[in-house]
Short mmCIF file of C-alpha atoms in Angstrom, two decimals:
data_model
loop_
_atom_site.label_atom_id
_atom_site.label_comp_id
_atom_site.label_asym_id
_atom_site.label_seq_id
_atom_site.Cartn_x
_atom_site.Cartn_y
_atom_site.Cartn_z
CA MET A 1 -22.29 36.07 31.81
CA LYS A 2 -22.00 39.73 31.42
CA ILE A 3 -19.32 41.31 29.79
CA HIS A 4 -18.10 44.86 31.06
CA TYR A 5 -15.55 46.67 29.40
CA LEU A 6 -13.90 49.24 31.66
CA GLY A 7 -10.82 49.83 29.16
CA THR A 8 -10.18 49.28 25.48
CA ALA A 9 -7.34 51.00 24.63
CA ALA A 10 -3.94 49.50 24.19
CA ALA A 11 -1.22 50.70 26.36
CA GLU A 12 -0.52 54.59 25.77
CA ARG A 13 -4.38 55.08 25.67
CA VAL A 14 -6.35 57.40 23.45
CA PRO A 15 -5.58 59.87 23.44
CA GLY A 16 -1.97 58.85 23.47
CA ILE A 17 -0.19 60.46 26.47
CA PHE A 18 2.41 61.74 24.44
CA CYS A 19 0.60 61.31 21.25
CA ASN A 20 -0.80 64.67 18.45
CA CYS A 21 -2.07 62.63 15.98
CA ARG A 22 -5.16 63.02 14.07
CA ILE A 23 -6.70 60.45 16.09
CA CYS A 24 -5.69 61.38 19.28
CA ARG A 25 -6.93 65.44 18.05
CA TYR A 26 -9.72 64.24 17.73
CA ALA A 27 -10.45 62.10 20.63
CA ARG A 28 -9.17 65.18 22.71
CA GLU A 29 -11.98 67.59 21.05
CA HIS A 30 -14.92 65.20 20.71
CA GLY A 31 -14.63 62.93 23.90
CA GLY A 32 -17.18 60.37 24.54
CA LYS A 33 -16.25 56.97 22.92
CA ASP A 34 -13.22 58.06 21.78
CA LEU A 35 -11.34 58.38 24.72
CA ARG A 36 -10.09 54.94 25.84
CA THR A 37 -8.40 54.10 28.83
CA GLN A 38 -5.96 50.72 29.17
CA THR A 39 -7.61 47.37 28.67
CA GLN A 40 -9.66 45.98 31.79
CA THR A 41 -12.57 43.58 31.85
CA LEU A 42 -15.20 42.66 34.83
CA ILE A 43 -16.88 39.64 34.42
CA ASP A 44 -20.56 38.90 36.06
CA GLU A 45 -20.90 42.35 37.37
CA GLY A 46 -17.79 41.49 40.47
CA ASP A 47 -17.59 37.49 40.36
CA LEU A 48 -14.48 37.82 38.15
CA LEU A 49 -11.75 40.56 37.00
CA ILE A 50 -9.58 40.40 33.74
CA ASP A 51 -6.06 42.59 34.23
CA PHE A 52 -5.27 45.19 36.84
CA PRO A 53 -3.86 48.08 34.45
CA GLY A 54 -2.60 51.33 36.06
CA ASP A 55 -6.01 52.99 34.79
CA SER A 56 -7.55 50.33 37.56
CA TYR A 57 -8.00 53.42 39.70
CA PHE A 58 -10.16 55.60 37.95
CA HIS A 59 -11.94 52.57 36.66
CA LEU A 60 -13.01 51.92 39.82
CA ARG A 61 -14.17 56.18 40.07
CA GLU A 62 -15.50 56.03 36.84
CA HIS A 63 -17.94 53.21 36.87
CA GLN A 64 -18.64 53.19 40.89
CA LEU A 65 -16.82 50.04 41.58
CA ASN A 66 -15.95 48.01 44.70
CA PHE A 67 -12.71 46.32 44.32
CA ASN A 68 -12.97 45.23 48.23
CA GLU A 69 -15.54 42.84 46.63
CA ILE A 70 -13.84 40.88 43.98
CA GLU A 71 -12.35 37.57 44.81
CA HIS A 72 -10.56 36.46 41.66
CA LEU A 73 -8.54 38.06 39.40
CA LEU A 74 -7.05 36.82 36.76
CA ILE A 75 -4.09 38.43 34.52
CA THR A 76 -3.10 38.09 31.27
CA HIS A 77 0.14 39.05 30.89
CA TRP A 78 2.95 41.18 32.67
CA HIS A 79 2.90 44.14 30.54
CA SER A 80 2.46 47.37 32.72
CA ASP A 81 -1.00 48.20 30.95
CA HIS A 82 -2.28 44.75 31.93
CA LEU A 83 -0.59 43.83 35.17
CA TYR A 84 0.02 47.11 37.52
CA ALA A 85 1.04 45.07 40.49
CA GLU A 86 2.28 48.19 42.91
CA ASP A 87 -1.24 49.10 42.94
CA LEU A 88 -2.14 45.91 44.14
CA ALA A 89 0.27 45.72 47.31
CA PHE A 90 -2.42 48.62 48.44
CA ARG A 91 -3.95 45.94 49.91
CA MET A 92 -1.68 45.06 52.79
CA SER A 93 -2.76 46.12 56.33
CA SER A 94 -0.82 49.52 56.33
CA TYR A 95 -2.78 50.58 53.34
CA ALA A 96 -6.40 49.22 53.54
CA ASN A 97 -8.48 48.66 56.33
CA ASP A 98 -12.14 46.56 56.84
CA LEU A 99 -11.18 44.26 54.12
CA ASP A 100 -13.60 41.05 54.40
CA LYS A 101 -12.32 38.69 51.38
CA LYS A 102 -9.21 37.63 50.13
CA LEU A 103 -8.25 38.24 46.58
CA THR A 104 -6.48 35.54 44.61
CA VAL A 105 -4.63 36.61 41.81
CA TYR A 106 -3.97 34.44 38.92
CA GLY A 107 -1.78 34.32 36.21
CA ASN A 108 1.67 32.43 34.72
CA ALA A 109 5.25 32.06 35.75
CA THR A 110 6.56 35.80 34.37
CA VAL A 111 3.41 37.25 35.91
CA HIS A 112 4.01 35.58 39.29
CA ARG A 113 7.51 36.96 39.06
CA PHE A 114 5.99 40.40 38.19
CA PHE A 115 3.74 40.22 41.22
CA ASP A 116 6.15 39.07 43.32
CA ARG A 117 8.35 42.01 42.77
CA ALA A 118 5.84 44.62 43.85
CA PHE A 119 5.37 42.67 47.44
CA GLU A 120 9.30 42.57 47.68
CA LEU A 121 9.61 46.42 47.12
CA GLU A 122 7.07 46.83 49.97
CA LYS A 123 9.13 44.27 51.97
CA MET A 124 5.48 42.57 52.79
CA ILE A 125 2.85 39.90 51.96
CA GLU A 126 -0.13 38.98 53.72
CA PRO A 127 -1.51 35.88 52.55
CA GLU A 128 -4.38 36.13 54.15
CA ARG A 129 -5.55 39.56 51.96
CA ILE A 130 -3.53 38.77 48.77
CA GLU A 131 -2.47 35.64 47.27
CA PHE A 132 -1.06 34.24 43.59
CA GLN A 133 -2.22 30.98 41.77
CA GLU A 134 0.23 30.06 38.98
CA LEU A 135 -0.92 28.78 35.72
CA ALA A 136 0.24 26.79 33.31
CA PRO A 137 -0.22 26.51 29.75
CA PHE A 138 -2.88 24.13 27.87
CA GLU A 139 -4.83 23.17 31.39
CA LYS A 140 -8.19 24.12 32.82
CA TYR A 141 -8.86 25.56 36.00
CA GLN A 142 -11.55 25.74 38.66
CA ILE A 143 -11.49 29.70 39.47
CA GLY A 144 -14.61 30.83 41.56
CA GLU A 145 -17.35 29.56 39.63
CA TYR A 146 -15.59 29.92 35.96
CA GLN A 147 -13.74 26.94 34.21
CA VAL A 148 -10.54 28.72 32.72
CA HIS A 149 -8.55 27.35 29.84
CA THR A 150 -5.08 28.54 29.94
CA LEU A 151 -3.30 29.63 25.96
CA PRO A 152 0.04 30.73 24.79
CA ALA A 153 -0.35 34.26 23.64
CA VAL A 154 1.55 35.10 20.16
CA HIS A 155 3.08 37.92 22.77
CA GLY A 156 5.50 39.49 24.53
CA GLN A 157 9.09 38.16 24.57
CA LYS A 158 8.96 34.23 24.48
CA ASN A 159 6.46 31.51 23.71
CA GLY A 160 4.37 31.37 26.97
CA ASP A 161 4.79 34.28 29.13
CA CYS A 162 1.67 35.92 27.75
CA PHE A 163 -1.83 34.46 27.95
CA ILE A 164 -5.18 34.58 26.48
CA TYR A 165 -8.43 32.42 27.96
CA VAL A 166 -11.72 30.80 27.00
CA ILE A 167 -13.74 31.58 30.47
CA GLU A 168 -16.64 28.78 30.83
CA ARG A 169 -19.70 29.10 33.02
CA GLY A 170 -22.78 27.28 32.91
CA GLU A 171 -23.51 26.95 29.48
CA LYS A 172 -21.34 30.14 28.36
CA ARG A 173 -18.10 30.66 27.25
CA LEU A 174 -16.07 33.81 25.94
CA PHE A 175 -12.53 33.36 23.97
CA TYR A 176 -10.75 36.17 25.33
CA THR A 177 -7.95 37.31 23.03
CA GLN A 178 -6.00 40.60 24.69
CA ASP A 179 -3.16 40.93 23.81
CA THR A 180 -2.29 38.33 20.75
CA GLY A 181 -0.87 38.06 17.49
CA PHE A 182 -2.57 35.43 15.45
CA PRO A 183 -3.05 32.30 17.49
CA THR A 184 -1.00 29.45 16.73
CA ASN A 185 -2.23 26.02 15.18
CA GLU A 186 -1.27 24.55 18.41
CA VAL A 187 -4.36 26.60 20.57
CA LEU A 188 -6.83 26.12 17.97
CA ASP A 189 -5.99 22.22 17.74
CA TYR A 190 -6.55 22.47 21.87
CA LEU A 191 -9.67 24.31 21.23
CA GLU A 192 -10.92 21.75 18.70
CA ALA A 193 -9.72 19.01 20.93
CA ASN A 194 -11.96 20.32 23.86
CA GLN A 195 -14.89 21.32 21.72
CA LEU A 196 -15.16 24.72 22.77
CA LYS A 197 -17.46 25.80 20.94
CA LEU A 198 -17.51 29.47 21.45
CA ASP A 199 -20.61 32.08 22.47
CA ALA A 200 -18.62 35.12 22.36
CA ILE A 201 -15.09 36.19 20.97
CA SER A 202 -13.02 39.29 22.40
CA LEU A 203 -10.49 39.71 19.80
CA ASP A 204 -7.71 41.95 19.70
CA CYS A 205 -7.87 44.60 17.44
CA THR A 206 -4.84 46.94 18.29
CA GLY A 207 -4.12 47.64 14.56
CA GLN A 208 -7.14 48.35 13.47
CA ASN A 209 -6.54 48.33 9.67
CA MET A 210 -2.87 48.10 9.69
CA THR A 211 -0.37 45.59 10.39
CA TYR A 212 1.24 45.52 13.53
CA VAL A 213 4.86 45.47 13.81
CA GLY A 214 6.30 41.66 14.86
CA GLY A 215 2.93 39.89 14.63
CA ILE A 216 2.14 40.39 17.98
CA HIS A 217 -1.20 41.93 17.44
CA MET A 218 -4.05 41.57 15.45
CA ASN A 219 -6.51 44.05 13.00
CA LEU A 220 -9.78 43.32 11.43
CA GLY A 221 -8.45 41.73 8.55
CA GLU A 222 -6.76 38.89 10.98
CA ASN A 223 -9.60 38.90 12.82
CA LEU A 224 -11.94 37.81 10.58
CA ARG A 225 -9.32 35.25 9.47
CA LEU A 226 -9.48 33.68 12.65
CA ILE A 227 -12.98 34.14 12.75
CA GLN A 228 -12.90 32.06 9.50
CA ALA A 229 -10.64 29.15 10.83
CA LEU A 230 -12.79 29.07 14.14
CA SER A 231 -16.03 28.40 11.99
CA GLU A 232 -14.10 25.94 9.74
CA ARG A 233 -13.35 23.86 13.06
CA GLY A 234 -16.87 24.13 14.03
CA LEU A 235 -15.92 26.23 16.99
CA CYS A 236 -18.09 29.55 16.63
CA ASP A 237 -21.17 30.32 14.08
CA GLU A 238 -23.88 33.42 13.09
CA LYS A 239 -25.38 33.19 16.72
CA THR A 240 -21.42 33.68 18.67
CA THR A 241 -21.00 37.45 19.26
CA TYR A 242 -18.15 38.74 18.10
CA VAL A 243 -16.06 42.03 19.90
CA LEU A 244 -13.37 44.61 19.06
CA SER A 245 -11.46 45.77 21.17
CA HIS A 246 -8.14 46.89 22.65
CA PHE A 247 -7.74 49.62 20.16
CA SER A 248 -4.62 51.76 19.55
CA HIS A 249 -4.26 55.26 17.69
CA ASN A 250 -1.82 53.82 15.61
CA GLY A 251 -4.73 51.98 14.19
CA GLY A 252 -5.37 55.32 12.67
CA LEU A 253 -9.37 55.29 13.00
CA THR A 254 -11.60 57.03 15.32
CA HIS A 255 -14.37 55.03 16.95
CA GLN A 256 -16.74 55.80 14.14
CA GLU A 257 -14.85 54.75 11.61
CA MET A 258 -14.08 51.48 13.08
CA LYS A 259 -17.80 50.73 14.00
CA GLU A 260 -18.84 51.20 10.25
CA LEU A 261 -16.03 49.02 9.30
CA ALA A 262 -17.32 46.34 12.12
CA ASP A 263 -20.41 46.66 11.14
CA GLU A 264 -20.55 45.33 7.69
CA TYR A 265 -19.36 41.82 9.29
CA GLN A 266 -21.55 42.47 12.25
CA MET A 267 -19.15 42.77 14.64
CA LEU A 268 -19.61 45.26 17.96
CA THR A 269 -16.42 47.99 18.13
CA ALA A 270 -15.98 48.35 22.04
CA TYR A 271 -15.74 51.58 23.52
CA ASP A 272 -15.15 52.59 27.45
CA GLY A 273 -17.84 51.43 29.81
CA MET A 274 -19.52 48.98 27.34
CA LYS A 275 -21.90 46.14 28.79
CA ILE A 276 -23.25 42.75 26.67
CA GLU A 277 -24.85 39.91 28.10
CA ILE A 278 -24.41 36.53 26.07
#
């Protein structure tokens, strides 16, 4: 399984769109891996796209992508840095020509409402071009060549309006945790009951070295605690790849500072454009 991190920031990006903190000043001055766009991830170079933020068009240009070739779009939740559905409406015939594939968008009931709202505003929907498939929590779905397990995140306004996912293909299994606080025991019990041994975990590290207010994101310490909890249940081990992502400038660390901390624990620090294979 190939994982391509198109964007690796929290909502306001790095540098923050209206911020002048040390991290944002450093990113403006030095560029490179310290420049972060809103989180979006491509699996197997186009078989599955995770999330569709407002930065999707930039990602298309920056990474020479063709979104017309993608048939499966998996949405974690309704926040605009993960779903900017108004741009999906540009797939309609008034805007896009010569399409030969249909895009199916997958997400929970709250995501479905935000999706529908965008198309209602445009007063059009063409199911032959794009359609929505609603997902329930604690279920397994076949999405293209993948088996996707839907798990409630500790995020959003109420339990169940945001998801994290386990994504399986062949012998490989990815646990994708953007965005969530520390997962509930119910989620951990589900993983254990279904014997979902993990080859890679993409960890929410929004807080980096700080505790995120409200417990709706994790930091490095909570990432390590989660790995320990999963290890105790036999769900990960020394062969598992651990990737930190979804960084906020409010975490107070540059890319290099974060990397130096992560390297101590043999964890990868994601950056925009990073590719790994598991």
